[in-house]
Amino acid sequence: MWKRLALFASLIFLFSMGEGFPKDKDITLVAVGDILPAHRMEPFIEESGPAYPYQFTLSLLKSADITFANLECPVSTKGKPVEGKEFTFCAKPPVVKGLKEAGFDVLSLANNHILDYGKEALMDTIKLLQDNRILSVGAGRNIQEARKPAVLKKGNRTFGFLAYSNTLPKNYWAKKDRTGTAYGAVAWVREDVRNLKEKADFIIVSFHWGGEGESFPKEYQALLAHQAIDSGADIVLGHHPHVLNGIEMYGGGVILYSLGNYAFGSYGKAEVSALFRFSFSSGKLKELEIIPLSVYNREVHFQPRVLENKQAKKVLEDIQDLSREFGTRIDIINSKGIIRF
């Protein structure tokens, strides 16, 4: 009996470490846009709990093997707002439990708000995430830490994540002796991706870039994205514009120039977005599924909701239009967009 219990316990441990997957099982990665669990969202979380923002998309998030997003603010009780910045945000520590409950595995911290309450709040954020077994990437106590990848294993495949911020203020960018975010310098991106290729089967690179409200990428964004894929990345994910951008198939990889907003704590102009679900099979990227969302907070009250029928079709047709200049084919099937690789 004790031998059986020991065997059962060891199987549970292996499964939790990613070794319990059947070798031929498809692996899914869900990626969403910016998360800001603070500001206008704060009273809703205080009333209904830290998992409040994810209620209507929870099944989609938790059904994925890996879930990724950009966390747009520090989570801490430490520090104070930096001086001279128009908008500064900080969330309270309980929101991390909501992120954990929603199934987030990896969060980018490389953005233009993560140091809004100083380096102490940033380091507190990293520790809080770590304590809740959520990986973070793109920021650290110096540039070496900020450029360090996040790596996790699912089944018999290893996934590596890198994140960079190309947004102002510049004093948020880490240096050898300065806490901050990883700046997306071409040489660093090339080096980091090539080094990570030795450790990971699939590489996902996140960039915080572009202009707020802009639907088309700038020239430097295409350069960085192409360099990342030429160096070995499989997927490039963009954040910061708050609106959706087009999708480019390039060099055997795929570039999503902006994932738009997700659970974002402001009453901004963003009304629609999407959840992106990647499927990997037999060691290859197999399919990308695009699931339209409403993120119009005056109606959904900071809880993204899946769109269907005519509303979904309109969002998907807009993504088709934005992707046309890249020659990307997106099929619309049952209120979802499909890209097959």
Coordinates of N, CA and C in Angstrom, one line a residue, residues 110-310:
A110 N 8.0 44.7 -18.4 CA 8.8 45.7 -19.2 C 7.8 46.7 -19.8
N111 N 7.5 47.8 -19.1 CA 6.6 48.8 -19.6 C 6.8 50.1 -19.0
N112 N 6.0 51.1 -19.3 CA 6.3 52.5 -18.9 C 5.6 52.9 -17.6
H113 N 5.1 51.9 -16.9 CA 4.5 52.2 -15.6 C 5.0 51.3 -14.4
I114 N 5.8 50.4 -14.7 CA 6.3 49.4 -13.7 C 7.1 50.1 -12.6
L115 N 7.7 51.2 -12.9 CA 8.5 51.9 -11.9 C 7.8 53.2 -11.4
D116 N 6.5 53.2 -11.5 CA 5.8 54.4 -11.1 C 5.9 54.7 -9.6
Y117 N 6.2 53.7 -8.8 CA 6.4 53.9 -7.4 C 7.8 53.6 -6.9
G118 N 8.7 53.6 -7.9 CA 10.1 53.5 -7.6 C 10.6 52.0 -7.6
K119 N 12.0 51.9 -7.4 CA 12.6 50.6 -7.5 C 12.2 49.6 -6.4
E120 N 11.9 50.2 -5.2 CA 11.5 49.3 -4.1 C 10.2 48.6 -4.4
A121 N 9.2 49.3 -5.0 CA 7.9 48.7 -5.3 C 8.1 47.7 -6.4
L122 N 9.0 48.0 -7.4 CA 9.2 47.0 -8.5 C 9.8 45.7 -7.9
M123 N 10.8 45.8 -7.0 CA 11.3 44.6 -6.5 C 10.4 43.8 -5.6
D124 N 9.5 44.6 -4.9 CA 8.4 44.0 -4.1 C 7.5 43.2 -5.0
T125 N 7.2 43.8 -6.2 CA 6.3 43.2 -7.2 C 6.9 41.8 -7.6
I126 N 8.1 41.8 -8.0 CA 8.8 40.6 -8.5 C 8.7 39.5 -7.4
K127 N 9.0 39.9 -6.1 CA 8.9 38.9 -5.0 C 7.5 38.4 -4.8
L128 N 6.5 39.3 -4.8 CA 5.1 38.8 -4.7 C 4.7 37.8 -5.7
L129 N 5.1 38.1 -7.0 CA 4.8 37.2 -8.1 C 5.5 35.9 -7.8
Q130 N 6.8 36.0 -7.5 CA 7.6 34.7 -7.2 C 7.0 33.9 -6.1
D131 N 6.5 34.6 -5.0 CA 5.9 33.8 -3.9 C 4.6 33.1 -4.3
N132 N 4.0 33.6 -5.4 CA 2.8 33.0 -5.9 C 3.0 32.1 -7.1
R133 N 4.3 31.8 -7.4 CA 4.7 31.0 -8.5 C 4.3 31.5 -9.8
I134 N 4.4 32.8 -10.0 CA 4.2 33.4 -11.3 C 5.5 34.0 -11.7
L135 N 5.9 33.6 -12.9 CA 7.2 34.1 -13.5 C 7.0 35.5 -14.0
S136 N 8.1 36.3 -13.8 CA 8.1 37.6 -14.4 C 9.3 37.8 -15.3
V137 N 9.2 38.7 -16.2 CA 10.3 38.9 -17.2 C 10.3 40.3 -17.6
G138 N 11.5 40.9 -17.9 CA 11.6 42.2 -18.5 C 12.0 43.3 -17.6
A139 N 12.2 43.0 -16.3 CA 12.6 44.0 -15.3 C 13.4 43.4 -14.2
G140 N 14.3 44.2 -13.5 CA 15.1 43.7 -12.5 C 15.9 44.7 -11.8
R141 N 16.8 44.3 -10.9 CA 17.5 45.3 -10.1 C 18.7 45.9 -10.9
N142 N 19.0 45.3 -12.1 CA 20.0 45.8 -13.0 C 19.7 45.3 -14.4
I143 N 20.4 45.7 -15.4 CA 20.1 45.3 -16.8 C 20.3 43.8 -17.0
Q144 N 21.3 43.2 -16.3 CA 21.5 41.8 -16.4 C 20.3 41.0 -16.0
E145 N 19.7 41.4 -14.8 CA 18.5 40.7 -14.4 C 17.3 41.0 -15.3
A146 N 17.2 42.3 -15.8 CA 16.1 42.6 -16.6 C 16.1 41.8 -17.9
R147 N 17.2 41.5 -18.4 CA 17.3 40.7 -19.7 C 17.2 39.2 -19.5
K148 N 17.2 38.8 -18.3 CA 17.1 37.4 -18.0 C 15.8 36.8 -18.4
P149 N 15.8 35.6 -19.1 CA 14.6 35.0 -19.6 C 13.8 34.3 -18.5
A150 N 12.5 34.1 -18.8 CA 11.7 33.2 -18.0 C 11.6 31.9 -18.8
V151 N 11.8 30.8 -18.1 CA 11.8 29.5 -18.8 C 10.9 28.5 -18.1
L152 N 10.0 27.8 -18.8 CA 9.2 26.8 -18.1 C 8.9 25.7 -19.1
K153 N 8.7 24.5 -18.5 CA 8.5 23.3 -19.3 C 7.1 22.8 -19.2
K154 N 6.5 22.4 -20.4 CA 5.2 21.8 -20.5 C 5.3 20.6 -21.4
G155 N 5.0 19.5 -20.8 CA 5.2 18.2 -21.5 C 6.6 18.0 -21.8
N156 N 7.0 17.7 -23.0 CA 8.4 17.5 -23.3 C 9.0 18.7 -24.1
R157 N 8.3 19.8 -24.0 CA 8.7 21.1 -24.6 C 9.0 22.2 -23.6
T158 N 10.0 23.0 -23.9 CA 10.4 24.1 -23.1 C 10.1 25.4 -23.8
F159 N 9.5 26.3 -23.0 CA 9.1 27.6 -23.5 C 10.0 28.7 -22.8
G160 N 10.5 29.6 -23.6 CA 11.3 30.7 -23.1 C 10.7 32.0 -23.4
F161 N 10.7 33.0 -22.5 CA 10.1 34.3 -22.6 C 11.1 35.4 -22.4
L162 N 11.1 36.4 -23.2 CA 11.9 37.6 -23.0 C 11.0 38.8 -23.2
A163 N 11.3 39.9 -22.5 CA 10.4 41.1 -22.6 C 11.3 42.4 -22.6
Y164 N 10.9 43.3 -23.4 CA 11.6 44.6 -23.5 C 10.6 45.8 -23.6
S165 N 11.1 46.9 -23.1 CA 10.3 48.1 -23.2 C 11.1 49.2 -24.0
N166 N 10.4 49.7 -25.1 CA 10.9 50.7 -25.9 C 10.1 52.0 -25.7
T167 N 9.5 52.2 -24.6 CA 8.7 53.3 -24.3 C 9.3 54.2 -23.2
L168 N 9.0 55.5 -23.3 CA 9.5 56.4 -22.3 C 8.8 56.3 -21.0
P169 N 9.3 56.7 -19.8 CA 10.6 57.5 -19.7 C 11.8 56.7 -19.8
K170 N 12.9 57.3 -20.3 CA 14.2 56.6 -20.4 C 14.8 56.2 -19.1
N171 N 14.5 56.9 -18.0 CA 15.1 56.6 -16.7 C 14.4 55.4 -16.1
Y172 N 13.4 54.8 -16.8 CA 12.9 53.5 -16.4 C 13.7 52.3 -16.9
W173 N 14.6 52.6 -17.9 CA 15.4 51.5 -18.5 C 16.5 51.2 -17.6
A174 N 16.7 49.9 -17.4 CA 17.7 49.4 -16.5 C 19.1 49.7 -17.1
K175 N 20.1 49.8 -16.2 CA 21.5 49.9 -16.5 C 22.3 48.9 -15.7
K176 N 23.6 48.9 -15.8 CA 24.4 48.0 -15.1 C 24.3 48.2 -13.6
D177 N 24.0 49.5 -13.2 CA 23.9 49.8 -11.8 C 22.5 50.5 -11.5
R178 N 21.5 50.3 -12.3 CA 20.2 50.9 -12.1 C 19.1 49.9 -12.3
T179 N 18.2 49.9 -11.4 CA 17.0 49.0 -11.5 C 16.0 49.6 -12.5
G180 N 15.4 48.6 -13.3 CA 14.5 49.1 -14.3 C 14.1 48.0 -15.3
T181 N 13.7 48.4 -16.5 CA 13.2 47.5 -17.5 C 14.3 47.2 -18.5
A182 N 14.2 46.2 -19.3 CA 15.1 45.9 -20.3 C 14.7 46.7 -21.6
Y183 N 15.6 47.5 -22.0 CA 15.4 48.2 -23.3 C 15.7 47.3 -24.5
G184 N 14.8 47.4 -25.5 CA 14.9 46.5 -26.6 C 15.9 47.0 -27.7
A185 N 17.2 47.0 -27.3 CA 18.3 47.3 -28.3 C 18.4 46.1 -29.2
V186 N 18.6 46.4 -30.5 CA 18.7 45.3 -31.5 C 19.8 44.3 -31.1
A187 N 20.9 44.8 -30.7 CA 22.0 43.8 -30.4 C 21.7 43.0 -29.2
W188 N 21.0 43.6 -28.2 CA 20.6 42.8 -27.0 C 19.6 41.7 -27.4
V189 N 18.6 42.1 -28.2 CA 17.5 41.2 -28.6 C 18.1 40.0 -29.3
R190 N 19.0 40.3 -30.3 CA 19.7 39.2 -31.0 C 20.4 38.3 -30.1
E191 N 21.2 38.8 -29.2 CA 22.0 38.0 -28.3 C 21.2 37.2 -27.3
D192 N 20.2 37.9 -26.8 CA 19.3 37.2 -25.8 C 18.5 36.0 -26.4
V193 N 18.0 36.3 -27.6 CA 17.2 35.2 -28.3 C 18.1 34.0 -28.7
R194 N 19.3 34.3 -29.2 CA 20.2 33.3 -29.6 C 20.7 32.4 -28.4
N195 N 20.9 33.1 -27.3 CA 21.3 32.4 -26.1 C 20.2 31.5 -25.6
L196 N 19.0 32.1 -25.6 CA 17.8 31.3 -25.1 C 17.5 30.1 -26.0
K197 N 17.9 30.2 -27.3 CA 17.6 29.1 -28.2 C 18.2 27.8 -27.8
E198 N 19.3 27.9 -27.0 CA 20.0 26.7 -26.5 C 19.2 26.1 -25.4
K199 N 18.3 26.8 -24.8 CA 17.6 26.3 -23.6 C 16.1 26.0 -23.9
A200 N 15.5 26.5 -25.0 CA 14.1 26.5 -25.2 C 13.7 26.0 -26.6
D201 N 12.7 25.2 -26.6 CA 12.1 24.7 -27.9 C 11.4 25.9 -28.6
F202 N 10.7 26.7 -27.9 CA 9.9 27.8 -28.4 C 10.3 29.1 -27.7
I203 N 10.4 30.2 -28.4 CA 10.7 31.4 -27.8 C 9.7 32.5 -28.1
I204 N 9.2 33.1 -27.0 CA 8.2 34.2 -27.2 C 8.8 35.5 -26.7
V205 N 8.8 36.5 -27.5 CA 9.4 37.8 -27.2 C 8.3 38.9 -27.1
S206 N 8.3 39.6 -26.0 CA 7.3 40.7 -25.8 C 8.0 42.0 -25.9
F207 N 7.4 42.9 -26.6 CA 7.8 44.3 -26.7 C 6.8 45.3 -26.3
H208 N 7.1 46.2 -25.4 CA 6.2 47.4 -25.1 C 6.7 48.5 -26.0
W209 N 5.9 48.9 -27.0 CA 6.4 49.7 -28.1 C 5.3 50.5 -28.8
G210 N 5.6 51.3 -29.8 CA 4.6 51.9 -30.6 C 4.0 53.1 -29.9
G211 N 2.9 53.6 -30.6 CA 2.3 54.8 -30.0 C 0.9 54.5 -29.5
E212 N 0.5 55.1 -28.4 CA -0.8 54.9 -27.9 C -1.9 55.3 -28.9
G213 N -2.9 54.4 -29.1 CA -4.0 54.6 -30.0 C -3.6 54.4 -31.4
E214 N -2.4 54.0 -31.8 CA -2.0 53.9 -33.2 C -2.2 52.4 -33.6
S215 N -2.8 52.3 -34.8 CA -3.2 50.9 -35.3 C -2.1 50.3 -36.2
F216 N -1.1 51.1 -36.5 CA -0.1 50.6 -37.4 C 1.3 50.7 -36.8
P217 N 2.1 49.7 -36.9 CA 3.5 49.7 -36.3 C 4.4 50.7 -37.0
K218 N 5.3 51.2 -36.2 CA 6.4 52.1 -36.7 C 7.5 51.2 -37.3
E219 N 8.3 51.9 -38.1 CA 9.4 51.1 -38.8 C 10.3 50.4 -37.8
Y220 N 10.6 51.0 -36.7 CA 11.5 50.4 -35.7 C 10.9 49.1 -35.1
Q221 N 9.6 49.1 -35.0 CA 8.9 47.9 -34.5 C 9.1 46.7 -35.4
A222 N 8.9 46.9 -36.7 CA 9.1 45.8 -37.7 C 10.6 45.4 -37.6
L223 N 11.5 46.3 -37.5 CA 12.9 45.9 -37.5 C 13.2 45.0 -36.3
L224 N 12.7 45.4 -35.1 CA 13.0 44.7 -33.9 C 12.3 43.3 -34.0
A225 N 11.1 43.3 -34.5 CA 10.3 42.0 -34.6 C 11.0 41.0 -35.5
H226 N 11.5 41.6 -36.7 CA 12.2 40.7 -37.7 C 13.5 40.2 -37.1
Q227 N 14.2 41.1 -36.4 CA 15.5 40.6 -35.8 C 15.3 39.5 -34.8
A228 N 14.2 39.7 -34.0 CA 13.9 38.6 -33.0 C 13.7 37.3 -33.6
I229 N 12.9 37.3 -34.7 CA 12.5 36.0 -35.4 C 13.7 35.5 -36.1
D230 N 14.5 36.4 -36.8 CA 15.7 36.0 -37.5 C 16.7 35.3 -36.6
S231 N 16.6 35.7 -35.3 CA 17.6 35.2 -34.3 C 17.1 33.9 -33.6
G232 N 15.8 33.5 -33.9 CA 15.3 32.3 -33.4 C 14.0 32.3 -32.7
A233 N 13.4 33.5 -32.5 CA 12.1 33.6 -31.8 C 11.0 33.0 -32.7
D234 N 9.9 32.5 -32.1 CA 8.8 31.9 -32.8 C 7.6 32.9 -32.8
I235 N 7.4 33.6 -31.7 CA 6.3 34.5 -31.5 C 6.8 35.9 -31.0
V236 N 6.3 37.0 -31.6 CA 6.5 38.3 -31.0 C 5.2 38.9 -30.6
L237 N 5.1 39.4 -29.4 CA 3.9 39.9 -28.9 C 4.1 41.4 -28.5
G238 N 3.2 42.3 -29.0 CA 3.4 43.7 -28.7 C 2.3 44.2 -27.8
H239 N 2.7 45.2 -27.0 CA 1.8 45.9 -26.0 C 2.1 47.4 -26.1
H240 N 1.2 48.1 -25.5 CA 1.3 49.6 -25.3 C 0.3 50.4 -26.1
P241 N 0.0 50.1 -27.4 CA -1.0 51.0 -28.1 C -2.4 51.0 -27.6
H242 N -2.8 50.0 -26.8 CA -4.1 49.8 -26.2 C -5.2 49.5 -27.2
V243 N -4.8 49.4 -28.5 CA -5.7 49.0 -29.5 C -5.1 47.9 -30.3
L244 N -5.9 47.1 -31.0 CA -5.3 46.0 -31.8 C -4.6 46.5 -33.1
N245 N -3.5 45.8 -33.4 CA -2.8 46.0 -34.6 C -2.8 44.8 -35.5
G246 N -2.2 44.9 -36.7 CA -2.2 43.7 -37.6 C -1.3 42.6 -37.1
I247 N -1.4 41.5 -37.9 CA -0.6 40.3 -37.6 C 0.3 40.0 -38.8
E248 N 1.5 39.8 -38.6 CA 2.5 39.5 -39.7 C 3.1 38.1 -39.6
M249 N 3.0 37.3 -40.7 CA 3.7 36.1 -40.7 C 5.1 36.4 -41.3
Y250 N 6.2 36.0 -40.6 CA 7.5 36.4 -41.1 C 8.5 35.3 -40.7
G251 N 9.2 34.8 -41.7 CA 10.4 33.9 -41.4 C 10.1 32.7 -40.6
G252 N 8.9 32.1 -40.7 CA 8.5 31.0 -39.9 C 8.0 31.3 -38.6
G253 N 7.9 32.6 -38.2 CA 7.3 33.0 -37.0 C 6.1 33.9 -37.2
V254 N 5.6 34.4 -36.1 CA 4.4 35.3 -36.2 C 4.5 36.5 -35.3
I255 N 4.1 37.7 -35.8 CA 4.3 38.9 -35.1 C 2.9 39.5 -34.8
L256 N 2.5 39.7 -33.6 CA 1.3 40.4 -33.2 C 1.7 41.8 -32.7
Y257 N 1.6 42.8 -33.5 CA 2.1 44.1 -33.2 C 1.5 44.7 -32.0
S258 N 0.2 44.5 -31.7 CA -0.4 44.9 -30.5 C -1.6 44.0 -30.1
L259 N -1.6 43.6 -28.9 CA -2.7 42.7 -28.4 C -3.8 43.6 -27.8
G260 N -3.6 44.9 -27.8 CA -4.6 45.8 -27.2 C -4.7 45.7 -25.7
N261 N -5.8 46.2 -25.2 CA -6.0 46.1 -23.7 C -6.6 44.7 -23.4
Y262 N -6.5 44.4 -22.1 CA -7.3 43.3 -21.5 C -8.0 43.8 -20.3
A263 N -7.6 43.6 -19.1 CA -8.3 44.1 -17.9 C -7.5 45.3 -17.5
F264 N -8.0 46.5 -18.0 CA -7.2 47.7 -17.8 C -8.1 48.7 -17.0
G265 N -7.5 49.2 -15.9 CA -8.3 50.0 -15.0 C -8.5 51.5 -15.3
S266 N -8.9 51.8 -16.5 CA -9.3 53.1 -16.9 C -10.5 53.2 -17.8
Y267 N -11.1 54.3 -17.9 CA -12.2 54.5 -18.8 C -11.7 55.2 -20.1
G268 N -10.7 54.5 -20.7 CA -10.1 55.0 -21.9 C -11.0 54.8 -23.2
K269 N -10.4 55.1 -24.3 CA -11.2 54.9 -25.6 C -11.2 53.5 -26.1
A270 N -10.4 52.6 -25.6 CA -10.4 51.2 -26.1 C -11.7 50.6 -25.8
E271 N -12.3 50.0 -26.9 CA -13.6 49.3 -26.8 C -13.5 47.8 -27.1
V272 N -12.6 47.4 -28.0 CA -12.5 46.0 -28.3 C -11.1 45.5 -28.2
S273 N -10.9 44.2 -28.1 CA -9.6 43.6 -28.1 C -9.8 42.2 -28.4
A274 N -8.8 41.3 -28.1 CA -8.9 39.9 -28.4 C -8.0 39.1 -27.4
L275 N -8.4 37.9 -27.3 CA -7.6 36.9 -26.6 C -7.0 36.0 -27.7
F276 N -5.7 35.7 -27.6 CA -5.0 35.0 -28.6 C -4.5 33.6 -28.1
R277 N -5.0 32.5 -28.7 CA -4.7 31.2 -28.3 C -3.8 30.5 -29.3
F278 N -2.6 30.2 -29.0 CA -1.7 29.5 -29.8 C -1.7 28.0 -29.5
S279 N -1.6 27.1 -30.5 CA -1.5 25.7 -30.3 C -0.2 25.2 -30.9
F280 N 0.5 24.3 -30.2 CA 1.7 23.7 -30.6 C 1.5 22.2 -30.7
S281 N 2.0 21.6 -31.7 CA 1.8 20.2 -31.9 C 3.1 19.6 -32.6
S282 N 3.5 18.5 -32.1 CA 4.7 17.8 -32.7 C 5.9 18.7 -32.9
G283 N 6.1 19.5 -31.9 CA 7.3 20.4 -32.0 C 7.2 21.6 -32.9
K284 N 5.9 21.9 -33.3 CA 5.7 23.0 -34.2 C 4.6 23.9 -33.8
L285 N 4.6 25.2 -34.2 CA 3.5 26.0 -34.0 C 2.4 25.7 -35.0
K286 N 1.2 25.3 -34.6 CA 0.2 24.7 -35.4 C -0.9 25.7 -35.8
E287 N -1.4 26.5 -34.8 CA -2.6 27.3 -35.1 C -2.6 28.5 -34.1
L288 N -3.2 29.6 -34.6 CA -3.5 30.7 -33.8 C -5.0 31.0 -33.9
E289 N -5.6 31.0 -32.7 CA -7.1 31.3 -32.6 C -7.2 32.7 -32.0
I290 N -8.0 33.5 -32.7 CA -8.3 34.9 -32.2 C -9.7 35.0 -31.7
I291 N -9.9 35.3 -30.4 CA -11.2 35.3 -29.8 C -11.5 36.8 -29.4
P292 N -12.4 37.5 -30.1 CA -12.7 38.9 -29.9 C -13.3 39.1 -28.5
L293 N -12.9 40.3 -27.9 CA -13.4 40.7 -26.6 C -13.9 42.1 -26.6
S294 N -14.9 42.3 -25.7 CA -15.3 43.7 -25.4 C -14.5 44.1 -24.2
V295 N -13.8 45.3 -24.3 CA -13.0 45.8 -23.2 C -13.5 47.3 -22.9
Y296 N -14.7 47.6 -23.3 CA -15.3 48.9 -23.2 C -15.8 49.0 -21.7
N297 N -15.0 49.6 -20.9 CA -15.2 49.5 -19.4 C -16.5 50.2 -18.9
R298 N -17.0 51.1 -19.7 CA -18.3 51.8 -19.3 C -19.4 50.8 -19.4
E299 N -19.2 49.7 -20.1 CA -20.2 48.7 -20.3 C -19.9 47.4 -19.5
V300 N -18.6 47.0 -19.6 CA -18.2 45.7 -19.1 C -17.7 45.8 -17.6
H301 N -17.4 47.1 -17.2 CA -17.0 47.4 -15.8 C -15.7 46.6 -15.5
F302 N -14.7 46.6 -16.3 CA -13.4 46.1 -16.1 C -13.4 44.5 -16.1
Q303 N -14.4 43.9 -16.7 CA -14.4 42.5 -16.9 C -14.5 42.2 -18.4
P304 N -13.4 41.9 -19.1 CA -13.5 41.6 -20.5 C -14.5 40.5 -20.8
R305 N -15.2 40.6 -21.9 CA -16.2 39.7 -22.2 C -16.1 39.2 -23.7
V306 N -16.3 38.0 -23.9 CA -16.2 37.4 -25.3 C -17.3 37.9 -26.1
L307 N -16.9 38.3 -27.3 CA -17.9 38.8 -28.3 C -18.3 37.6 -29.3
E308 N -19.5 37.7 -29.8 CA -20.0 36.7 -30.7 C -20.7 37.3 -31.9
N309 N -21.0 36.5 -32.9 CA -21.8 36.8 -34.0 C -21.3 38.1 -34.7
K310 N -22.2 39.1 -34.9 CA -21.9 40.3 -35.7 C -20.8 41.1 -35.0

